Amino acid sequence: MGFFFRRKEIKASAVPETLPRHIAFIMDGNGRWATRRGLRRENGHRAGAKTFREIARTCFQRGIETVTVYAFSTENWKRPKNEVDEIMRLLSSYIDEAFSDFKNEDAEVRFIGRREGLSPELQSKMDKLERASEGRRYRLRIALNYGGRDEIVRAVNRLIECGEREVTEQMISGALDDSKAPDPDLVVRTGGDTRTSNFLLWQSAYAEYVFTKTLWPDLTPGEIDEILSDFSKRHRRYGGL
Ligand code: FPP
């Protein structure tokens, strides 16, 4: 299946020839990172937001066209209100900065996930940022209030609303939140758990997975290079031989 912990002995090397076109990250471990330092979990998310920018920038610099990050799931509302508020604040202030951020990397920003449930101010900022960054070469996708099953159900309902009575795989792919991006070639989960947690369920059918014990705020460009080197050695068969 290709699910395994990345081997530590793989050394960073020059950017490999076979790069993923699309890499997706489950940014797990912010809470533990903070708790281990005697800090509040919110501090972990703040550190995580910093790491997110560095890692996204690294991926674009390496030539990866699309980067998706799982910032907030449809299940994350169950967390204490303080923590939810802090993540929303971070996202909101990130969006403010994102108007200039990633300009150098020529990246457009897209949000995937359910818009309802987010504050009207946040929704309006998200729309503005998407419009302002449209047409750039690289694509940064932020999964916010996102659930893979929820996305598939909303896609099918969109097709039904358009009058379809029977759907095909192509039609579902085309009705997802952002059908412009290619499917992820590689999904990386930090924090040591080996779950997919309802992330890009439809799109990851043939993705390679890397699970690393590194907590998200500790992820470095050097480890990204190791992961890319590991990816370039994998033989993807897509169900064939
Ligand atoms: C999972 O770690 C992380 C989250 C639920 C939030 C991720 C949010 C950010 C990195 C900050 C904002 C993002 C952007 C794009 C600006 P966890 O809290 O489950 O960690 P734990 O497993 O150690 O408790």
XYZ file of C-alpha atoms and ligand atoms in Angstrom:
265
model
C 0.000 0.000 0.000
C 2.955 2.332 0.476
C 1.952 3.412 4.004
C 5.033 3.497 6.199
C 7.086 5.703 8.398
C 9.773 7.471 6.480
C 13.124 5.862 7.144
C 15.447 8.160 9.058
C 18.548 7.105 7.136
C 17.407 8.751 3.880
C 19.674 11.732 3.492
C 18.806 15.062 1.947
C 20.116 15.357 -1.581
C 19.721 17.626 -4.572
C 16.151 18.148 -5.759
C 15.195 14.801 -7.333
C 14.059 14.426 -10.935
C 10.630 12.954 -10.126
C 8.802 15.608 -8.196
C 5.174 15.374 -7.087
C 3.027 17.863 -9.005
C 0.820 18.173 -5.957
C 1.768 17.615 -2.323
C -0.781 17.742 0.508
C -0.044 18.099 4.221
C -1.915 16.994 7.317
C -0.319 19.441 9.752
C -0.590 17.409 12.947
C 1.238 17.831 16.238
C 0.862 21.532 17.048
C -0.813 20.827 20.410
C 1.844 18.338 21.542
C 4.632 20.649 20.400
C 3.261 23.347 22.724
C 2.433 21.042 25.661
C 5.969 19.608 25.649
C 7.274 23.128 26.091
C 4.842 23.930 28.894
C 2.944 26.296 26.575
C -0.748 26.562 25.751
C -1.951 24.639 22.681
C -2.711 27.940 20.955
C 1.044 28.665 20.916
C 1.515 25.448 18.995
C -0.885 26.619 16.301
C 0.973 29.922 16.105
C 4.253 28.051 15.602
C 2.434 25.818 13.104
C 1.308 28.821 11.062
C 4.957 29.925 10.783
C 6.025 26.460 9.676
C 3.199 26.370 7.127
C 4.600 29.448 5.360
C 8.133 28.126 5.343
C 7.130 24.679 4.094
C 4.761 25.995 1.393
C 7.489 28.364 0.190
C 10.021 25.503 0.123
C 7.675 23.350 -1.972
C 7.134 26.102 -4.554
C 10.864 26.813 -4.675
C 11.468 23.124 -5.400
C 9.024 23.388 -8.340
C 5.951 21.666 -6.880
C 2.931 23.242 -8.585
C 0.197 22.658 -6.016
C 0.357 22.537 -2.219
C -2.689 21.766 -0.078
C -2.747 22.079 3.721
C -5.376 20.792 6.134
C -5.921 23.822 8.364
C -9.287 23.069 9.984
C -11.544 20.054 9.632
C -15.323 19.797 9.902
C -14.630 17.855 13.128
C -12.310 20.485 14.660
C -15.338 22.520 15.867
C -15.513 19.995 18.750
C -12.344 21.517 20.262
C -12.523 24.036 23.141
C -13.823 27.424 21.980
C -10.516 29.173 22.896
C -8.578 26.916 20.595
C -11.060 27.212 17.716
C -11.026 31.009 18.113
C -7.230 31.104 18.026
C -7.034 28.993 14.854
C -9.648 31.254 13.189
C -7.703 34.341 14.298
C -4.503 32.898 12.839
C -6.223 32.125 9.578
C -7.745 35.565 9.398
C -4.439 37.323 10.061
C -2.711 34.990 7.639
C -5.199 35.997 4.934
C -4.402 39.666 5.598
C -0.717 38.987 5.040
C -1.306 36.591 2.162
C -2.191 39.463 -0.176
C 1.543 40.141 -0.398
C 2.816 36.762 0.802
C 3.577 34.241 -1.944
C 3.672 36.980 -4.590
C 7.365 36.246 -5.093
C 6.583 32.567 -5.439
C 3.808 33.458 -7.904
C 1.221 31.380 -6.029
C -2.535 31.788 -6.099
C -4.546 30.877 -3.011
C -7.690 28.735 -3.070
C -9.827 27.582 -0.169
C -11.553 24.231 -0.123
C -14.187 23.171 2.384
C -17.615 24.264 3.488
C -17.972 28.047 3.550
C -21.126 28.078 5.660
C -20.278 28.077 9.347
C -17.354 30.464 8.861
C -17.843 34.077 9.880
C -19.082 36.411 7.097
C -15.936 38.572 7.548
C -13.670 35.573 7.050
C -15.660 34.411 4.020
C -15.416 37.823 2.427
C -11.619 37.970 3.015
C -11.268 34.498 1.516
C -13.174 35.535 -1.626
C -11.078 38.690 -2.002
C -7.797 36.810 -1.621
C -8.842 34.208 -4.175
C -9.723 36.925 -6.665
C -6.565 38.964 -5.973
C -4.220 36.019 -6.441
C -5.998 34.439 -9.406
C -3.987 33.394 -12.448
C -0.611 32.906 -10.756
C 1.590 29.990 -11.679
C 1.543 27.937 -8.449
C -1.471 26.975 -6.353
C -1.732 27.033 -2.573
C -4.922 25.407 -1.324
C -6.065 25.795 2.251
C -8.590 23.228 3.463
C -10.776 25.083 5.924
C -13.908 23.658 7.545
C -13.054 20.729 5.328
C -14.100 17.079 5.373
C -13.505 14.653 2.512
C -16.895 12.959 2.818
C -18.607 16.318 3.135
C -16.895 17.517 -0.060
C -18.030 14.420 -1.995
C -21.621 14.766 -0.754
C -21.676 18.456 -1.695
C -20.257 17.605 -5.145
C -22.963 14.990 -5.784
C -25.668 17.377 -4.579
C -24.344 20.053 -6.966
C -24.716 17.579 -9.826
C -28.247 16.667 -8.717
C -29.129 20.379 -8.567
C -27.907 20.653 -12.168
C -30.414 17.958 -13.110
C -28.080 14.921 -13.295
C -29.658 11.572 -12.354
C -26.582 9.405 -12.723
C -22.978 10.364 -12.012
C -19.568 9.237 -13.286
C -16.160 9.500 -11.607
C -15.229 12.314 -13.962
C -18.376 14.235 -13.074
C -17.678 13.929 -9.337
C -14.029 14.978 -9.807
C -15.242 18.012 -11.757
C -17.773 19.026 -9.106
C -15.366 18.999 -6.126
C -14.465 22.281 -4.422
C -11.418 22.908 -6.617
C -11.415 20.800 -9.736
C -8.565 22.750 -11.352
C -5.800 21.140 -9.275
C -4.428 17.708 -10.175
C -4.953 14.924 -7.625
C -2.249 14.851 -4.935
C 0.697 12.604 -5.743
C 1.920 12.692 -2.184
C 0.191 13.192 1.168
C 2.431 13.895 4.160
C 1.133 13.574 7.707
C 3.256 14.827 10.569
C 2.759 14.013 14.254
C 3.112 10.211 14.183
C -0.477 9.070 13.586
C -1.146 6.871 10.552
C -4.650 8.014 9.645
C -6.055 9.943 6.715
C -8.585 11.799 8.924
C -11.124 12.498 6.180
C -8.608 14.484 4.103
C -8.929 14.563 0.284
C -10.631 11.155 0.301
C -11.655 11.210 -3.354
C -8.518 12.848 -4.726
C -6.013 10.645 -2.829
C -7.123 7.342 -4.360
C -3.647 6.802 -5.881
C -1.568 9.111 -3.713
C 1.602 7.980 -1.994
C 1.642 8.546 1.759
C 4.455 9.557 4.075
C 3.927 9.522 7.825
C 6.588 11.190 9.895
C 6.806 11.379 13.682
C 8.075 14.955 13.414
C 5.569 17.370 14.954
C 4.339 19.918 12.401
C 6.068 22.988 13.922
C 9.387 21.072 13.796
C 9.139 20.163 10.099
C 12.062 21.680 8.166
C 12.926 22.261 4.499
C 15.659 19.629 4.985
C 13.082 16.982 5.903
C 10.971 18.024 2.903
C 13.989 17.302 0.693
C 14.344 13.871 2.324
C 10.650 13.188 1.712
C 10.972 14.276 -1.932
C 13.973 12.038 -2.370
C 11.988 9.123 -0.882
C 9.035 9.895 -3.198
C 11.250 9.909 -6.291
C 12.306 6.309 -5.538
C 8.782 4.938 -5.303
C 7.289 2.960 -8.152
C 3.691 4.019 -8.687
C 1.621 1.322 -10.358
C -1.925 2.747 -10.200
C -3.293 -0.768 -9.795
C -1.230 -2.171 -12.720
C 1.982 -4.199 -12.607
C -3.471 19.696 14.187
O -2.610 19.643 15.319
C -3.536 21.083 13.693
C -4.692 21.815 13.543
C -6.030 21.277 13.852
C -4.664 23.229 13.108
C -3.689 23.574 12.032
C -3.568 25.044 11.982
C -2.436 25.738 11.748
C -1.129 25.117 11.406
C -2.405 27.240 11.869
C -3.163 28.020 10.867
C -2.997 27.620 9.459
C -2.727 28.433 8.425
C -2.882 27.893 7.044
C -2.327 29.841 8.584
P -3.219 19.209 16.722
O -3.735 20.414 17.414
O -4.250 18.123 16.520
O -1.953 18.646 17.459
P -1.929 17.452 18.522
O -2.278 16.191 17.770
O -0.515 17.471 19.003
O -2.913 17.794 19.599
